[in-house]
PDB file of C-alpha atoms in Angstrom:
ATOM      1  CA  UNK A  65     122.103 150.046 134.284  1.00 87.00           C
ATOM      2  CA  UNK A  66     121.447 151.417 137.782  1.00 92.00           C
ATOM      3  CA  UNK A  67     123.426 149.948 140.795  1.00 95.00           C
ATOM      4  CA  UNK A  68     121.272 147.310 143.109  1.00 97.00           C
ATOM      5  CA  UNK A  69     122.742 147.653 146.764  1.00 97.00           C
ATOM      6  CA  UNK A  70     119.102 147.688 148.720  1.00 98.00           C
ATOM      7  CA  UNK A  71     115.417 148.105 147.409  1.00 98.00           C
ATOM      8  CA  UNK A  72     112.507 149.193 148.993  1.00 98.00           C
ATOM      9  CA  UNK A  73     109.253 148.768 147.405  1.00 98.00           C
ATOM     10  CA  UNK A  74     105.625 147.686 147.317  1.00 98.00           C
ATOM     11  CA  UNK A  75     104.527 144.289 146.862  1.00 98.00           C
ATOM     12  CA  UNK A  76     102.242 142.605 143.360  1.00 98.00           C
ATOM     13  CA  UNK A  77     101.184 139.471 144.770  1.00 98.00           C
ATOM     14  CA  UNK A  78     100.940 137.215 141.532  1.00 98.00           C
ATOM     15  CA  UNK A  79     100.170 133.830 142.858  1.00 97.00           C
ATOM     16  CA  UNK A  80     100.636 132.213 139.243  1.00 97.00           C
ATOM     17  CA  UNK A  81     103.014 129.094 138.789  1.00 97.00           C
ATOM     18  CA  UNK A  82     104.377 128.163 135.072  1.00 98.00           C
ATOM     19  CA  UNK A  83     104.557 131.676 134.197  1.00 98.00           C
ATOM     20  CA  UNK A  84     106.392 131.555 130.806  1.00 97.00           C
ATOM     21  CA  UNK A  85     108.154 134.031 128.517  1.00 96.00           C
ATOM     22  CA  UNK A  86     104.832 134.456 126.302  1.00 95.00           C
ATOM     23  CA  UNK A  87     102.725 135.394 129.400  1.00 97.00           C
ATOM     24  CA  UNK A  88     105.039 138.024 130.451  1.00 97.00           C
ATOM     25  CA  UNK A  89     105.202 139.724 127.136  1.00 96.00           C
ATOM     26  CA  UNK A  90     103.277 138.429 124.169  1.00 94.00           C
ATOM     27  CA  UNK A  91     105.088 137.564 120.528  1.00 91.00           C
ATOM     28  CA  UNK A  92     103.026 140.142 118.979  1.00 89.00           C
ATOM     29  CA  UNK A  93     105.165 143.321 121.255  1.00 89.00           C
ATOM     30  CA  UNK A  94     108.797 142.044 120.185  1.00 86.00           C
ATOM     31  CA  UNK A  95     108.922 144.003 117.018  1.00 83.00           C
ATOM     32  CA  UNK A  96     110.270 146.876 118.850  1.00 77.00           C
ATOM     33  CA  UNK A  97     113.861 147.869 118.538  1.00 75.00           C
ATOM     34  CA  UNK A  98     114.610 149.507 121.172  1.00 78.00           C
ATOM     35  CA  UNK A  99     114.381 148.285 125.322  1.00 79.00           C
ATOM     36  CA  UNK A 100     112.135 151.007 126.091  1.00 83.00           C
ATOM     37  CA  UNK A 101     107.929 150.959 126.146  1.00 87.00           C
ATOM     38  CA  UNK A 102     107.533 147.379 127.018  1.00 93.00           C
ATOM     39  CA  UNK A 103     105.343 147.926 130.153  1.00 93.00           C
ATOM     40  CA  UNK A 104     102.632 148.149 127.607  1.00 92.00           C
ATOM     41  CA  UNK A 105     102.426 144.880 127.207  1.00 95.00           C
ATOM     42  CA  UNK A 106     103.746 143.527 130.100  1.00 97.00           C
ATOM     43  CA  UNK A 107     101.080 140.564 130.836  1.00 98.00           C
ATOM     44  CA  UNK A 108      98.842 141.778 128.040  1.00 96.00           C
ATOM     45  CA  UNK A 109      96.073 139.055 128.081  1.00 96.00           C
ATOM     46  CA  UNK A 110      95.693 138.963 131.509  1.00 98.00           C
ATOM     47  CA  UNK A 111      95.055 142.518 131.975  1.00 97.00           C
ATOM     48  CA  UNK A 112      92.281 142.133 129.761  1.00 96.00           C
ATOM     49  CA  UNK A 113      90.591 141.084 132.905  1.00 97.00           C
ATOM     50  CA  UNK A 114      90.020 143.378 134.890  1.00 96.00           C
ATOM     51  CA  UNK A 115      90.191 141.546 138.324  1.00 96.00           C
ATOM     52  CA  UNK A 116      93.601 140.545 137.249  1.00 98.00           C
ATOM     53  CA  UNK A 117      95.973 141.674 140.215  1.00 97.00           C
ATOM     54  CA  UNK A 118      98.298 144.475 137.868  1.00 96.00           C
ATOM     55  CA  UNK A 119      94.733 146.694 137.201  1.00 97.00           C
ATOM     56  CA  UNK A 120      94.086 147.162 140.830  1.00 97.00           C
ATOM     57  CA  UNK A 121      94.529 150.553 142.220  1.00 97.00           C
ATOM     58  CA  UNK A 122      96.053 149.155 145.488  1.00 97.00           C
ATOM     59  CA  UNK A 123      99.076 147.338 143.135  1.00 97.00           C
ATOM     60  CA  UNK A 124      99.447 150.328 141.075  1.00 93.00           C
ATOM     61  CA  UNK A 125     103.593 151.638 142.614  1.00 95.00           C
ATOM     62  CA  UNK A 126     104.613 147.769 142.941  1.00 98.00           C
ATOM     63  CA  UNK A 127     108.014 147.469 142.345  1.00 98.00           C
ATOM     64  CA  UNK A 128     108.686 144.027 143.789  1.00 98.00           C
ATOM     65  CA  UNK A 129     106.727 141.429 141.618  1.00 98.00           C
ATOM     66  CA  UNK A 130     106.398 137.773 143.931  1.00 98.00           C
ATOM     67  CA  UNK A 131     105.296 134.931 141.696  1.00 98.00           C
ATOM     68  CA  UNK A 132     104.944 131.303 142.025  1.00 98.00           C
ATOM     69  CA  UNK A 133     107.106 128.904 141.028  1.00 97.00           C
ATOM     70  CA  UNK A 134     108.588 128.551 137.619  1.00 98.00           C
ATOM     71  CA  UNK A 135     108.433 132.194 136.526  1.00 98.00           C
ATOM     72  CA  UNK A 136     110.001 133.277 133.343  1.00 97.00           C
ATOM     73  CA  UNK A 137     110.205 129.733 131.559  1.00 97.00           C
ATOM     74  CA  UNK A 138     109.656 129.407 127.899  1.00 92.00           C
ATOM     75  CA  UNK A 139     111.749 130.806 125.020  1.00 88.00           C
ATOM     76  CA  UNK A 140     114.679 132.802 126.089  1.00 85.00           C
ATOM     77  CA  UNK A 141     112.975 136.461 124.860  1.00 88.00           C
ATOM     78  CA  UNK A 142     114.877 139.099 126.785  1.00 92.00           C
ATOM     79  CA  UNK A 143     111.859 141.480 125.971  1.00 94.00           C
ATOM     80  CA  UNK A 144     109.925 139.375 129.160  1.00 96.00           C
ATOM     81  CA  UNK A 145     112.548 141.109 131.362  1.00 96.00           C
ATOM     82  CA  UNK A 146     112.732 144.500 129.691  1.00 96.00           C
ATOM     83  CA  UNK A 147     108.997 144.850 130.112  1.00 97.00           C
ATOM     84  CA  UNK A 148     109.057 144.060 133.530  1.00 98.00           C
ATOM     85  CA  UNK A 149     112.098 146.859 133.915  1.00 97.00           C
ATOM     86  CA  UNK A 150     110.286 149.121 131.639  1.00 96.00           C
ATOM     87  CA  UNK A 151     106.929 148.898 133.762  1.00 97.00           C
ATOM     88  CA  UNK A 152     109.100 150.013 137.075  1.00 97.00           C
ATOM     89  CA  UNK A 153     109.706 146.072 138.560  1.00 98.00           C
ATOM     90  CA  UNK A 154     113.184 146.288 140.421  1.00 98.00           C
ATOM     91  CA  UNK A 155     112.756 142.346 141.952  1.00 98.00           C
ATOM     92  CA  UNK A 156     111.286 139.249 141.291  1.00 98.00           C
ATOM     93  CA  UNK A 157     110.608 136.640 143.937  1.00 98.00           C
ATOM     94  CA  UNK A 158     109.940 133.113 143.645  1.00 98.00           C
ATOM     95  CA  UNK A 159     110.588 129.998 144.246  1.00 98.00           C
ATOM     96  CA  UNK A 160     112.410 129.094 140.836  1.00 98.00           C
ATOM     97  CA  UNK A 161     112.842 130.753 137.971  1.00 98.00           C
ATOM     98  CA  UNK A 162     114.011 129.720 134.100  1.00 97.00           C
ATOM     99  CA  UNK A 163     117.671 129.686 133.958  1.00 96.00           C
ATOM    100  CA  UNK A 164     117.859 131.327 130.797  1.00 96.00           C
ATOM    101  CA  UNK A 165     115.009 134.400 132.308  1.00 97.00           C
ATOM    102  CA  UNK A 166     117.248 134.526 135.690  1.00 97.00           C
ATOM    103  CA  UNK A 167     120.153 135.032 133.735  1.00 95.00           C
ATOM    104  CA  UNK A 168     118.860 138.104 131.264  1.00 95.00           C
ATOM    105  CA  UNK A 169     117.294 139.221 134.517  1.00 97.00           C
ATOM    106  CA  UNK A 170     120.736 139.701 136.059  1.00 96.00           C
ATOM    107  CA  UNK A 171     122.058 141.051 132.698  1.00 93.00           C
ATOM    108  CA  UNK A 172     119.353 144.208 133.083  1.00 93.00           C
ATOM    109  CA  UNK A 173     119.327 144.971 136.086  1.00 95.00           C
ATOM    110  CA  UNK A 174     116.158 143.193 137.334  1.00 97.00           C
ATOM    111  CA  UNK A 175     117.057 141.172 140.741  1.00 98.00           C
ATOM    112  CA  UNK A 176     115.900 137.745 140.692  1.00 98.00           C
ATOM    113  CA  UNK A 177     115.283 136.331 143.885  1.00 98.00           C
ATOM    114  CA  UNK A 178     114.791 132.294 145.048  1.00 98.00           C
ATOM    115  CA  UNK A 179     113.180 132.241 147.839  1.00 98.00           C
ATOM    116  CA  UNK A 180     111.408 128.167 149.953  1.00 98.00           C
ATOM    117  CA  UNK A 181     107.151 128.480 148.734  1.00 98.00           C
ATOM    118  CA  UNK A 182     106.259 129.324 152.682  1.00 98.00           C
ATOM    119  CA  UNK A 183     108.110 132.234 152.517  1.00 98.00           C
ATOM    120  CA  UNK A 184     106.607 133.505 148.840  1.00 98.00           C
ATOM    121  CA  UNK A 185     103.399 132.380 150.295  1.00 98.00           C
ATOM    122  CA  UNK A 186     103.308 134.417 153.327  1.00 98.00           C
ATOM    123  CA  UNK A 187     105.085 137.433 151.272  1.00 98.00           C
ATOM    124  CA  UNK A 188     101.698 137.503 148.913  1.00 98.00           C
ATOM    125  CA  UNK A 189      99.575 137.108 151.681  1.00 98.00           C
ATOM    126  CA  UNK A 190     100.844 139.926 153.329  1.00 97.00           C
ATOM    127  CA  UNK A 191     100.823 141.868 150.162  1.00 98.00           C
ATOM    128  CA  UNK A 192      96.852 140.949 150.061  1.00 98.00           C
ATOM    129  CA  UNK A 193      96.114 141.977 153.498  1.00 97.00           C
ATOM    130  CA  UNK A 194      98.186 145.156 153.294  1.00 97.00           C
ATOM    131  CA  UNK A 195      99.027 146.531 150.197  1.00 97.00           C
ATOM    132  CA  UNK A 196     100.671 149.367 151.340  1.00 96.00           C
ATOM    133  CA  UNK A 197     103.310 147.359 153.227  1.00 96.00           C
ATOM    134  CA  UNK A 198     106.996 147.189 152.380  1.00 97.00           C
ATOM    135  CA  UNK A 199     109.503 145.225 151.078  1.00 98.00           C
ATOM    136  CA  UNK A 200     113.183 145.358 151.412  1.00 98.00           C
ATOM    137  CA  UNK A 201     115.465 143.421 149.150  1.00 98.00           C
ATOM    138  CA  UNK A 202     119.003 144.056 150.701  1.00 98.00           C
ATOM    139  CA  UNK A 203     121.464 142.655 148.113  1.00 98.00           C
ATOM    140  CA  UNK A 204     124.588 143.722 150.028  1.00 97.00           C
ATOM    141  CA  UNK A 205     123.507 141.639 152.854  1.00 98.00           C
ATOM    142  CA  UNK A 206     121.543 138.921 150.801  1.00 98.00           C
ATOM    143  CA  UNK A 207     118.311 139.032 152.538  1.00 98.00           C
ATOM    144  CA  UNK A 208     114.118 139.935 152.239  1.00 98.00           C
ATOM    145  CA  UNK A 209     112.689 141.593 154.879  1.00 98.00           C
ATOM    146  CA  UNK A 210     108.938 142.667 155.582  1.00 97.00           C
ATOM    147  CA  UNK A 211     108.753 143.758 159.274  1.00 92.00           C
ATOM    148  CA  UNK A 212     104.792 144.288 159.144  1.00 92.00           C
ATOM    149  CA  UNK A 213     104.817 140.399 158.915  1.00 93.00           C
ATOM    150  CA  UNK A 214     107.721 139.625 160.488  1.00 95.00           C
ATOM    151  CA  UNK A 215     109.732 138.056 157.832  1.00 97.00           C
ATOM    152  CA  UNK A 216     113.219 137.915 157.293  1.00 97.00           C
ATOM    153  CA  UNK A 217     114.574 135.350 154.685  1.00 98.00           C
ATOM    154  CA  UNK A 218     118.287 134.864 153.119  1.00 98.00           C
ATOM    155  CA  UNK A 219     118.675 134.474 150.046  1.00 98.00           C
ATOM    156  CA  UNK A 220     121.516 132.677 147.564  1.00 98.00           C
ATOM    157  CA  UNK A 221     123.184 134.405 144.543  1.00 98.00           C
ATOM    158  CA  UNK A 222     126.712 134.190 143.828  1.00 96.00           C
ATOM    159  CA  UNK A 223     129.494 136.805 144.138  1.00 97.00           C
ATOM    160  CA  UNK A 224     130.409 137.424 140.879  1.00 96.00           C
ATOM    161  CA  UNK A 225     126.618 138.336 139.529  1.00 96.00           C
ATOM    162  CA  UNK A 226     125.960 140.017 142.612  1.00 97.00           C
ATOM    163  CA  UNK A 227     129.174 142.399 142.324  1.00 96.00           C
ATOM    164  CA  UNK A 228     127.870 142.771 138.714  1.00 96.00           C
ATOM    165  CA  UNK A 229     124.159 143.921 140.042  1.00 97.00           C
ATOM    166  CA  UNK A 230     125.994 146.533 142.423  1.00 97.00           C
ATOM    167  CA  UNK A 231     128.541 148.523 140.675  1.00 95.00           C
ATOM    168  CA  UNK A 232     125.369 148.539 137.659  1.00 93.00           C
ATOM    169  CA  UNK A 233     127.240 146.779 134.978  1.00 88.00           C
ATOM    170  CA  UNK A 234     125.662 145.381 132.239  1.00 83.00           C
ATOM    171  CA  UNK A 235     127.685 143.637 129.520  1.00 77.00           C
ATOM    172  CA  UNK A 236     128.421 146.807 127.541  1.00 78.00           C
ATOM    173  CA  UNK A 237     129.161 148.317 131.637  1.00 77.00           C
ATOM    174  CA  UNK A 238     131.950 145.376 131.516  1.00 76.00           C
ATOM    175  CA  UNK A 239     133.930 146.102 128.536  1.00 75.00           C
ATOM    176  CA  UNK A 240     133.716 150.068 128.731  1.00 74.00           C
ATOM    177  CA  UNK A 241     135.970 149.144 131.793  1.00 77.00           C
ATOM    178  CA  UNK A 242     138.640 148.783 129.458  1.00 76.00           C
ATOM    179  CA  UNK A 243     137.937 151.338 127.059  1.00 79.00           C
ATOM    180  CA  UNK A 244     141.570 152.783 127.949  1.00 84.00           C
ATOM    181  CA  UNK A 245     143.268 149.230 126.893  1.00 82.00           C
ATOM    182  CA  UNK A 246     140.933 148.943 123.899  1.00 77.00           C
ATOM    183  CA  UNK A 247     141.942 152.137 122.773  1.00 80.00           C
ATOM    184  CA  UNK A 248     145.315 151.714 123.233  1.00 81.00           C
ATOM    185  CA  UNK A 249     146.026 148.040 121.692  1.00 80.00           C
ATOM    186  CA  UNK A 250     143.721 149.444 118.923  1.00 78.00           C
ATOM    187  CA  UNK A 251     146.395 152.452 117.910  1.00 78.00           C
ATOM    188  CA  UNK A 252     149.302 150.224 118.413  1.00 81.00           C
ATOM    189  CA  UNK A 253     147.971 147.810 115.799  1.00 81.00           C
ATOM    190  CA  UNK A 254     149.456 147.910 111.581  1.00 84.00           C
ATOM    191  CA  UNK A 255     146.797 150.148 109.931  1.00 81.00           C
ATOM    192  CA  UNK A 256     146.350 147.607 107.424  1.00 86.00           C
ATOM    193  CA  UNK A 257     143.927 145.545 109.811  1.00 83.00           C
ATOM    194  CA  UNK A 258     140.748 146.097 110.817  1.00 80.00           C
ATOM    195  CA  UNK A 259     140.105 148.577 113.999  1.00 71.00           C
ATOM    196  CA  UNK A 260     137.331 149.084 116.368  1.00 66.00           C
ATOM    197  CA  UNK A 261     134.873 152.054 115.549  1.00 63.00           C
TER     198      UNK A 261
END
């Protein structure tokens, strides 16, 4: 996955709370086998409508998604986070997440951010007024900014996820670290047992 040191992006104000697993992608879109062509579906029945926020021309280069709270709850589907990677999200923001979405969010590269309901409030706001304003997610120095409304918020993740997030390691990142060791214990090992393909 790509290293996360700062982002810079367009806001997609979606000022929905309980936003679960099945909302973000629907059942019928998991059959894929691969991570890629997600977007498609990404919030399927609600794009149906076309009022809903995603169709507007205005929201079309979001890559900062700010939701209310309790986004990504539900089942534990990965796929909810690979179709918001797949349609070109780099953040979420809100102010709480499912542990089990924050987690695969962090596994993929997609930045999950906590941030008080004032603050997610104003951030939409400003998103509606202007939607050609900026964001900046700085995950080296843990903070949002948006200077055309004047907000600057911390925000809390812990060291070990967010050295993770910016050297781009996934899992697969993690143990291809020690490909050299692997490969090693693996030719010093009887050839009777089992080795490593």
């Amino acid at each position: 996955m790509d290293p996360f040191i700062s982002h810079t992006g367009h806001v997609l104000p979606l000022r929905r709370s309980n936003v679960d697993t099945d909302q973000i992608i629907p059942a019928e879109y998991l059959k894929r086998v691969s991570r890629v062509g997600f977007g498609d579906g990404l919030f399927a029945a609600w794009r149906e409508d076309p009022s809903f926020v995603l169709n507007q021309p205005a929201y079309r280069d979001a890559t900062v998604l700010v939701a209310g709270t309790d986004f990504g709850i539900g089942s534990s589907r990965e796929h909810a986070v690979w179709a918001l990677v797949d349609y070109g999200f780099r953040v979420v923001i809100a102010p709480r997440f499912g542990d089990i979405f924050r987690n695969n969010a962090t596994k993929a590269g997609l930045l999950p951010v906590q941030l008080p309901e004032e603050t997610v409030a104003a951030l939409q706001g400003a998103a509606e007024a202007d939607p050609s304003g900026e964001v900046t997610v700085d995950l080296e120095a843990r903070e949002v900014r948006h200077a055309g409304a004047g907000i600057r918020a911390p925000f809390e993740i812990d060291d070990y996820t967010r050295w993770r997030l910016m050297e781009g390691l996934d899992d697969i990142g993690l143990t291809l670290r020690y490909a050299d060791a692997i490969s090693e214990f693996e030719a010093g090992r009887p050839a009777w047992l089992p080795v490593t393909a």
